[in-house]
Amino acid sequence: MSETDRKSSNYNSLTIRVYRKFKHKIALKNSLAKETLSEFFATCLLIILGCGCVATSVLSNTSDAYLTNNLGFAMAVTIAVYVSGGVSGGHINPAVSFAMCLTGRLKWAKFPFYVSAQFLGAIAGSAAVFGIYYDALYNYTGGILTVDGPNATAYIFATYPKPYLSIMGGFVDQVMSTALLLIGVLAIFDNKNLGTPKGLEPIAVGLLILLLGLSLGMNSGCAMNPARDLGPRIFTAMAGWGMEVFTSGNSWWWVPVVGPMLGAAIGAFIYVLCIEAHFSDDMEDVHNSLEADHYEKQELTSMA
């Protein structure tokens, strides 16, 4: 080995040691803390990427905003689930966490931590989008941030109903779309069903979000996520749009908060009633056996 190669090897070894030491120092020891941080970061990422796409389409006056927004949020969800799925499950949505608790997939004690992290992450993500597009926003609006009108920009961050949509119609819209979301999510992650190849679940979830947005998003943007809607709405109220973000659309703000929670419960109930409850115990035993065998193989591989 030459002197140059030896020095390079020493530098690499030093870098690895410093990196490992740094990771050890910042690593959280409490599993709930890890999951809470994961949900915060993933939801923040969802808003930055998703609302960032909306900001791009609005502020650039693009002609294909509907497709851009739906594609953007679908891909944002995919990346957010990839980032956090191995730690917290990648819920990034209080309605999903609520359904997971109802079906015994998440402990109720964790629910307030998940939801708090999701809302705070959504607010932080909104602040990031606002900061990135600050100059573009003020160029587009002339410094006047409005909820309604030709230069309205509040809908970059939160959803607002079309003029024809009634509160009841919007509520039904949110309940149904979120119910379908949970039916799809439960099916994607149900290994007793066809399931999804390991590692491809986030892509399947992203395609599901794209489909729901394209099919049911015309009325109000198909929020299906209380944190994704209320978090940014709270931020816009503080950032210059004012309390009109809560009164606009006949006080629309509560619909994408309450509707998705009810829809999640209905969707979970429908999936259990129509699909999950009818898998035999033998199928579950085989599945558990395969899981145990797979785990043992992983352990042996890790020890090799």
mmCIF file of C-alpha atoms in Angstrom:
data_model
loop_
_atom_site.group_PDB
_atom_site.id
_atom_site.type_symbol
_atom_site.label_atom_id
_atom_site.label_comp_id
_atom_site.label_asym_id
_atom_site.label_seq_id
_atom_site.Cartn_x
_atom_site.Cartn_y
_atom_site.Cartn_z
ATOM 1 C CA MET A 1 0.000 0.000 0.000
ATOM 2 C CA SER A 2 1.363 3.414 -0.971
ATOM 3 C CA GLU A 3 1.743 6.283 1.505
ATOM 4 C CA THR A 4 -1.169 8.110 -0.144
ATOM 5 C CA ASP A 5 -3.460 5.087 0.145
ATOM 6 C CA ARG A 6 -2.421 4.604 3.769
ATOM 7 C CA LYS A 7 -3.246 8.218 4.632
ATOM 8 C CA SER A 8 -6.593 7.963 2.817
ATOM 9 C CA SER A 9 -7.431 4.784 4.748
ATOM 10 C CA ASN A 10 -6.543 6.471 8.041
ATOM 11 C CA TYR A 11 -8.738 9.476 7.202
ATOM 12 C CA ASN A 12 -11.641 7.194 6.314
ATOM 13 C CA SER A 13 -11.266 5.248 9.558
ATOM 14 C CA LEU A 14 -11.184 8.491 11.534
ATOM 15 C CA THR A 15 -14.284 9.769 9.737
ATOM 16 C CA ILE A 16 -16.160 6.549 10.496
ATOM 17 C CA ARG A 17 -15.154 6.670 14.184
ATOM 18 C CA VAL A 18 -16.198 10.315 14.535
ATOM 19 C CA TYR A 19 -19.476 9.620 12.719
ATOM 20 C CA ARG A 20 -20.293 6.646 14.948
ATOM 21 C CA LYS A 21 -19.441 8.617 18.076
ATOM 22 C CA PHE A 22 -21.654 11.479 16.922
ATOM 23 C CA LYS A 23 -24.558 9.110 16.214
ATOM 24 C CA HIS A 24 -24.166 7.470 19.616
ATOM 25 C CA LYS A 25 -24.304 10.846 21.374
ATOM 26 C CA ILE A 26 -27.439 12.120 19.638
ATOM 27 C CA ALA A 27 -29.322 8.793 19.538
ATOM 28 C CA LEU A 28 -32.592 8.812 21.480
ATOM 29 C CA LYS A 29 -32.926 5.928 23.900
ATOM 30 C CA ASN A 30 -36.691 6.095 24.428
ATOM 31 C CA SER A 31 -38.705 4.390 21.669
ATOM 32 C CA LEU A 32 -41.676 6.764 22.039
ATOM 33 C CA ALA A 33 -39.356 9.753 21.671
ATOM 34 C CA LYS A 34 -37.946 8.220 18.478
ATOM 35 C CA GLU A 35 -41.425 7.671 17.059
ATOM 36 C CA THR A 36 -42.581 11.168 18.013
ATOM 37 C CA LEU A 37 -39.555 12.790 16.362
ATOM 38 C CA SER A 38 -40.074 10.596 13.302
ATOM 39 C CA GLU A 39 -43.701 11.725 12.915
ATOM 40 C CA PHE A 40 -42.738 15.367 13.397
ATOM 41 C CA PHE A 41 -39.988 15.235 10.796
ATOM 42 C CA ALA A 42 -42.002 13.227 8.244
ATOM 43 C CA THR A 43 -45.062 15.486 8.507
ATOM 44 C CA CYS A 44 -42.829 18.543 8.161
ATOM 45 C CA LEU A 45 -41.335 16.970 5.045
ATOM 46 C CA LEU A 46 -44.813 16.197 3.678
ATOM 47 C CA ILE A 47 -45.865 19.841 3.959
ATOM 48 C CA ILE A 48 -42.632 21.230 2.528
ATOM 49 C CA LEU A 49 -42.833 19.005 -0.543
ATOM 50 C CA GLY A 50 -46.630 18.966 -0.947
ATOM 51 C CA CYS A 51 -47.440 22.615 -0.262
ATOM 52 C CA GLY A 52 -44.241 23.533 -2.088
ATOM 53 C CA CYS A 53 -45.763 22.025 -5.232
ATOM 54 C CA VAL A 54 -48.970 24.010 -4.685
ATOM 55 C CA ALA A 55 -46.946 27.192 -4.186
ATOM 56 C CA THR A 56 -45.084 26.552 -7.429
ATOM 57 C CA SER A 57 -48.283 26.033 -9.415
ATOM 58 C CA VAL A 58 -50.040 29.069 -7.897
ATOM 59 C CA LEU A 59 -47.186 31.565 -7.991
ATOM 60 C CA SER A 60 -46.106 30.597 -11.512
ATOM 61 C CA ASN A 61 -49.688 30.570 -12.880
ATOM 62 C CA THR A 62 -49.211 27.109 -14.353
ATOM 63 C CA SER A 63 -52.082 25.773 -16.449
ATOM 64 C CA ASP A 64 -51.968 22.208 -15.103
ATOM 65 C CA ALA A 65 -52.195 23.057 -11.396
ATOM 66 C CA TYR A 66 -54.690 20.284 -10.570
ATOM 67 C CA LEU A 67 -52.441 17.525 -11.878
ATOM 68 C CA THR A 68 -49.292 19.149 -10.475
ATOM 69 C CA ASN A 69 -50.770 19.447 -6.996
ATOM 70 C CA ASN A 70 -52.057 15.888 -6.896
ATOM 71 C CA LEU A 71 -48.845 14.397 -8.254
ATOM 72 C CA GLY A 72 -46.820 16.526 -5.867
ATOM 73 C CA PHE A 73 -48.709 15.494 -2.750
ATOM 74 C CA ALA A 74 -48.708 11.834 -3.798
ATOM 75 C CA MET A 75 -44.938 11.867 -4.196
ATOM 76 C CA ALA A 76 -44.546 13.864 -0.971
ATOM 77 C CA VAL A 77 -46.486 11.205 0.937
ATOM 78 C CA THR A 78 -44.351 8.479 -0.644
ATOM 79 C CA ILE A 79 -41.101 10.117 0.466
ATOM 80 C CA ALA A 80 -42.450 10.947 3.934
ATOM 81 C CA VAL A 81 -43.493 7.328 4.510
ATOM 82 C CA TYR A 82 -40.138 6.070 3.248
ATOM 83 C CA VAL A 83 -38.356 8.421 5.657
ATOM 84 C CA SER A 84 -40.348 7.505 8.780
ATOM 85 C CA GLY A 85 -41.965 4.147 8.067
ATOM 86 C CA GLY A 86 -39.269 2.053 9.736
ATOM 87 C CA VAL A 87 -39.434 4.066 12.963
ATOM 88 C CA SER A 88 -43.024 5.158 13.554
ATOM 89 C CA GLY A 89 -44.947 3.525 10.731
ATOM 90 C CA GLY A 90 -45.097 6.760 8.735
ATOM 91 C CA HIS A 91 -48.635 7.763 9.752
ATOM 92 C CA ILE A 92 -48.128 11.535 9.077
ATOM 93 C CA ASN A 93 -51.882 11.888 9.634
ATOM 94 C CA PRO A 94 -53.917 11.956 12.889
ATOM 95 C CA ALA A 95 -56.767 10.150 11.115
ATOM 96 C CA VAL A 96 -54.447 7.250 10.241
ATOM 97 C CA SER A 97 -53.094 7.132 13.797
ATOM 98 C CA PHE A 98 -56.677 7.142 15.124
ATOM 99 C CA ALA A 99 -57.621 4.198 12.888
ATOM 100 C CA MET A 100 -54.478 2.316 13.936
ATOM 101 C CA CYS A 101 -55.487 2.759 17.585
ATOM 102 C CA LEU A 102 -59.043 1.606 16.893
ATOM 103 C CA THR A 103 -57.771 -1.584 15.233
ATOM 104 C CA GLY A 104 -55.149 -2.337 17.897
ATOM 105 C CA ARG A 105 -52.178 -1.518 15.678
ATOM 106 C CA LEU A 106 -51.086 1.431 17.833
ATOM 107 C CA LYS A 107 -51.291 1.867 21.596
ATOM 108 C CA TRP A 108 -53.697 4.581 22.720
ATOM 109 C CA ALA A 109 -51.007 5.948 25.042
ATOM 110 C CA LYS A 110 -48.965 6.915 21.971
ATOM 111 C CA PHE A 111 -51.851 8.651 20.194
ATOM 112 C CA PRO A 112 -51.487 12.147 21.745
ATOM 113 C CA PHE A 113 -47.731 12.113 21.075
ATOM 114 C CA TYR A 114 -48.192 11.116 17.436
ATOM 115 C CA VAL A 115 -50.907 13.727 16.857
ATOM 116 C CA SER A 116 -48.999 16.527 18.592
ATOM 117 C CA ALA A 117 -45.902 15.742 16.542
ATOM 118 C CA GLN A 118 -47.918 15.694 13.315
ATOM 119 C CA PHE A 119 -49.511 19.095 13.982
ATOM 120 C CA LEU A 120 -46.219 20.679 15.016
ATOM 121 C CA GLY A 121 -44.506 19.168 11.977
ATOM 122 C CA ALA A 122 -47.190 20.605 9.700
ATOM 123 C CA ILE A 123 -46.746 24.066 11.213
ATOM 124 C CA ALA A 124 -42.964 23.852 10.851
ATOM 125 C CA GLY A 125 -43.298 22.682 7.238
ATOM 126 C CA SER A 126 -45.605 25.605 6.463
ATOM 127 C CA ALA A 127 -43.082 28.034 7.923
ATOM 128 C CA ALA A 128 -40.400 26.525 5.687
ATOM 129 C CA VAL A 129 -42.545 26.908 2.537
ATOM 130 C CA PHE A 130 -43.394 30.492 3.522
ATOM 131 C CA GLY A 131 -39.723 31.278 4.003
ATOM 132 C CA ILE A 132 -38.650 29.687 0.728
ATOM 133 C CA TYR A 133 -41.334 31.464 -1.299
ATOM 134 C CA TYR A 134 -41.442 34.702 0.715
ATOM 135 C CA ASP A 135 -40.200 36.890 -2.139
ATOM 136 C CA ALA A 136 -42.400 35.137 -4.697
ATOM 137 C CA LEU A 137 -45.470 35.542 -2.449
ATOM 138 C CA TYR A 138 -44.937 39.263 -2.041
ATOM 139 C CA ASN A 139 -44.206 39.688 -5.727
ATOM 140 C CA TYR A 140 -47.417 37.830 -6.618
ATOM 141 C CA THR A 141 -49.652 39.572 -4.068
ATOM 142 C CA GLY A 142 -48.061 42.997 -3.861
ATOM 143 C CA GLY A 143 -47.620 42.429 -0.155
ATOM 144 C CA ILE A 144 -51.330 41.885 0.533
ATOM 145 C CA LEU A 145 -51.961 38.321 1.710
ATOM 146 C CA THR A 146 -55.586 37.345 1.069
ATOM 147 C CA VAL A 147 -57.792 34.295 1.445
ATOM 148 C CA ASP A 148 -60.200 35.173 -1.381
ATOM 149 C CA GLY A 149 -59.932 37.143 -4.608
ATOM 150 C CA PRO A 150 -57.828 36.995 -7.789
ATOM 151 C CA ASN A 151 -54.504 36.989 -5.925
ATOM 152 C CA ALA A 152 -55.549 34.712 -3.056
ATOM 153 C CA THR A 153 -52.695 32.620 -1.688
ATOM 154 C CA ALA A 154 -54.011 31.073 1.544
ATOM 155 C CA TYR A 155 -55.002 27.936 -0.350
ATOM 156 C CA ILE A 156 -51.335 27.246 -0.987
ATOM 157 C CA PHE A 157 -51.213 26.035 2.608
ATOM 158 C CA ALA A 158 -54.707 24.768 3.559
ATOM 159 C CA THR A 159 -57.807 23.581 1.718
ATOM 160 C CA TYR A 160 -60.817 25.768 0.972
ATOM 161 C CA PRO A 161 -64.158 24.747 -0.570
ATOM 162 C CA LYS A 162 -65.325 25.664 -4.051
ATOM 163 C CA PRO A 163 -68.105 28.319 -4.006
ATOM 164 C CA TYR A 164 -70.785 25.762 -4.856
ATOM 165 C CA LEU A 165 -69.883 23.362 -2.030
ATOM 166 C CA SER A 166 -72.080 23.293 1.065
ATOM 167 C CA ILE A 167 -70.705 22.472 4.520
ATOM 168 C CA MET A 168 -72.657 19.201 4.573
ATOM 169 C CA GLY A 169 -71.450 18.302 1.086
ATOM 170 C CA GLY A 170 -67.872 19.034 2.111
ATOM 171 C CA PHE A 171 -68.227 17.009 5.287
ATOM 172 C CA VAL A 172 -69.474 13.997 3.343
ATOM 173 C CA ASP A 173 -66.619 14.533 0.882
ATOM 174 C CA GLN A 174 -64.019 14.364 3.659
ATOM 175 C CA VAL A 175 -65.618 11.413 5.449
ATOM 176 C CA MET A 176 -65.855 9.334 2.273
ATOM 177 C CA SER A 177 -62.401 10.169 0.911
ATOM 178 C CA THR A 178 -60.702 9.401 4.235
ATOM 179 C CA ALA A 179 -62.662 6.182 4.637
ATOM 180 C CA LEU A 180 -61.411 5.064 1.226
ATOM 181 C CA LEU A 181 -57.885 6.138 2.205
ATOM 182 C CA LEU A 182 -57.944 3.916 5.295
ATOM 183 C CA ILE A 183 -59.415 0.976 3.415
ATOM 184 C CA GLY A 184 -56.549 1.243 0.953
ATOM 185 C CA VAL A 185 -53.874 1.721 3.626
ATOM 186 C CA LEU A 186 -55.072 -1.244 5.681
ATOM 187 C CA ALA A 187 -55.123 -3.423 2.571
ATOM 188 C CA ILE A 188 -51.627 -2.342 1.496
ATOM 189 C CA PHE A 189 -50.115 -3.234 4.874
ATOM 190 C CA ASP A 190 -52.200 -6.371 5.492
ATOM 191 C CA ASN A 191 -49.866 -9.333 4.986
ATOM 192 C CA LYS A 192 -52.767 -11.758 5.324
ATOM 193 C CA ASN A 193 -54.199 -10.204 2.179
ATOM 194 C CA LEU A 194 -52.225 -9.988 -1.064
ATOM 195 C CA GLY A 195 -50.038 -7.410 0.611
ATOM 196 C CA THR A 196 -47.363 -5.304 -1.030
ATOM 197 C CA PRO A 197 -43.754 -6.395 -1.621
ATOM 198 C CA LYS A 198 -41.603 -5.236 1.270
ATOM 199 C CA GLY A 199 -40.173 -1.808 0.637
ATOM 200 C CA LEU A 200 -42.782 -0.858 -1.957
ATOM 201 C CA GLU A 201 -45.559 0.014 0.510
ATOM 202 C CA PRO A 202 -44.854 3.778 0.392
ATOM 203 C CA ILE A 203 -45.151 3.752 -3.393
ATOM 204 C CA ALA A 204 -48.506 1.987 -3.131
ATOM 205 C CA VAL A 205 -49.673 4.570 -0.584
ATOM 206 C CA GLY A 206 -48.513 7.371 -2.884
ATOM 207 C CA LEU A 207 -50.473 5.903 -5.794
ATOM 208 C CA LEU A 208 -53.506 5.643 -3.527
ATOM 209 C CA ILE A 209 -53.186 9.336 -2.597
ATOM 210 C CA LEU A 210 -52.850 10.248 -6.284
ATOM 211 C CA LEU A 211 -55.954 8.267 -7.200
ATOM 212 C CA LEU A 212 -58.027 9.806 -4.378
ATOM 213 C CA GLY A 213 -56.851 13.296 -5.275
ATOM 214 C CA LEU A 214 -57.662 12.889 -8.953
ATOM 215 C CA SER A 215 -61.046 11.278 -8.325
ATOM 216 C CA LEU A 216 -62.308 13.155 -5.252
ATOM 217 C CA GLY A 217 -60.200 16.294 -5.020
ATOM 218 C CA MET A 218 -62.285 18.741 -7.071
ATOM 219 C CA ASN A 219 -64.599 19.935 -4.276
ATOM 220 C CA SER A 220 -62.039 21.076 -1.735
ATOM 221 C CA GLY A 221 -58.611 19.590 -2.415
ATOM 222 C CA CYS A 222 -59.174 16.273 -0.643
ATOM 223 C CA ALA A 223 -57.232 17.021 2.571
ATOM 224 C CA MET A 224 -58.029 13.713 4.361
ATOM 225 C CA ASN A 225 -55.562 14.801 7.048
ATOM 226 C CA PRO A 226 -56.349 17.105 10.006
ATOM 227 C CA ALA A 227 -52.677 17.943 10.603
ATOM 228 C CA ARG A 228 -52.015 18.685 6.921
ATOM 229 C CA ASP A 229 -54.923 21.159 6.919
ATOM 230 C CA LEU A 230 -55.212 22.693 10.395
ATOM 231 C CA GLY A 231 -51.465 23.006 11.030
ATOM 232 C CA PRO A 232 -50.819 25.180 7.950
ATOM 233 C CA ARG A 233 -54.069 27.091 8.596
ATOM 234 C CA ILE A 234 -52.854 28.041 12.069
ATOM 235 C CA PHE A 235 -49.554 29.149 10.573
ATOM 236 C CA THR A 236 -51.214 31.326 7.909
ATOM 237 C CA ALA A 237 -53.375 32.984 10.573
ATOM 238 C CA MET A 238 -50.179 34.027 12.363
ATOM 239 C CA ALA A 239 -48.129 34.817 9.233
ATOM 240 C CA GLY A 240 -50.286 37.597 7.793
ATOM 241 C CA TRP A 241 -53.489 36.129 6.383
ATOM 242 C CA GLY A 242 -55.364 36.730 9.642
ATOM 243 C CA MET A 243 -58.371 35.030 11.196
ATOM 244 C CA GLU A 244 -60.198 34.992 7.862
ATOM 245 C CA VAL A 245 -58.539 31.607 7.263
ATOM 246 C CA PHE A 246 -60.968 30.252 9.896
ATOM 247 C CA THR A 247 -64.096 32.154 8.845
ATOM 248 C CA SER A 248 -63.787 31.746 5.055
ATOM 249 C CA GLY A 249 -66.101 29.264 3.347
ATOM 250 C CA ASN A 250 -68.742 29.477 6.090
ATOM 251 C CA SER A 251 -66.132 28.603 8.745
ATOM 252 C CA TRP A 252 -64.907 25.662 6.683
ATOM 253 C CA TRP A 253 -61.837 25.006 8.861
ATOM 254 C CA TRP A 254 -63.403 22.327 11.082
ATOM 255 C CA VAL A 255 -64.619 20.135 8.199
ATOM 256 C CA PRO A 256 -61.176 18.761 7.157
ATOM 257 C CA VAL A 257 -60.448 18.167 10.849
ATOM 258 C CA VAL A 258 -63.555 16.347 12.045
ATOM 259 C CA GLY A 259 -64.510 14.698 8.743
ATOM 260 C CA PRO A 260 -61.268 12.723 8.312
ATOM 261 C CA MET A 261 -61.362 11.436 11.903
ATOM 262 C CA LEU A 262 -64.879 10.078 11.409
ATOM 263 C CA GLY A 263 -63.998 8.784 7.947
ATOM 264 C CA ALA A 264 -60.951 6.954 9.308
ATOM 265 C CA ALA A 265 -63.075 5.127 11.872
ATOM 266 C CA ILE A 266 -65.657 4.200 9.224
ATOM 267 C CA GLY A 267 -62.985 3.044 6.763
ATOM 268 C CA ALA A 268 -61.273 0.873 9.373
ATOM 269 C CA PHE A 269 -64.627 -0.649 10.390
ATOM 270 C CA ILE A 270 -65.552 -1.398 6.767
ATOM 271 C CA TYR A 271 -62.193 -3.074 6.062
ATOM 272 C CA VAL A 272 -62.434 -5.251 9.184
ATOM 273 C CA LEU A 273 -66.094 -6.070 8.496
ATOM 274 C CA CYS A 274 -65.684 -6.904 4.811
ATOM 275 C CA ILE A 275 -62.127 -8.265 4.602
ATOM 276 C CA GLU A 276 -59.972 -8.680 7.696
ATOM 277 C CA ALA A 277 -62.462 -10.532 9.885
ATOM 278 C CA HIS A 278 -62.835 -13.313 7.309
ATOM 279 C CA PHE A 279 -59.240 -14.510 7.199
ATOM 280 C CA SER A 280 -59.026 -17.903 8.879
ATOM 281 C CA ASP A 281 -56.885 -18.560 11.969
ATOM 282 C CA ASP A 282 -54.897 -21.112 9.926
ATOM 283 C CA MET A 283 -53.872 -18.388 7.492
ATOM 284 C CA GLU A 284 -52.806 -16.188 10.402
ATOM 285 C CA ASP A 285 -50.814 -19.031 11.982
ATOM 286 C CA VAL A 286 -49.004 -19.655 8.691
ATOM 287 C CA HIS A 287 -48.284 -15.969 8.372
ATOM 288 C CA ASN A 288 -46.902 -15.779 11.915
ATOM 289 C CA SER A 289 -44.748 -18.838 11.266
ATOM 290 C CA LEU A 290 -43.331 -17.283 8.099
ATOM 291 C CA GLU A 291 -42.670 -14.049 9.947
ATOM 292 C CA ALA A 292 -40.825 -15.882 12.717
ATOM 293 C CA ASP A 293 -38.775 -17.865 10.183
ATOM 294 C CA HIS A 294 -37.908 -14.671 8.316
ATOM 295 C CA TYR A 295 -36.869 -12.992 11.582
ATOM 296 C CA GLU A 296 -34.636 -15.930 12.530
ATOM 297 C CA LYS A 297 -32.962 -15.834 9.116
ATOM 298 C CA GLN A 298 -32.324 -12.116 9.517
ATOM 299 C CA GLU A 299 -30.805 -12.701 12.956
ATOM 300 C CA LEU A 300 -28.518 -15.440 11.612
ATOM 301 C CA THR A 301 -27.473 -13.194 8.731
ATOM 302 C CA SER A 302 -26.699 -10.356 11.126
ATOM 303 C CA MET A 303 -24.560 -12.641 13.278
ATOM 304 C CA ALA A 304 -22.589 -14.026 10.325
#
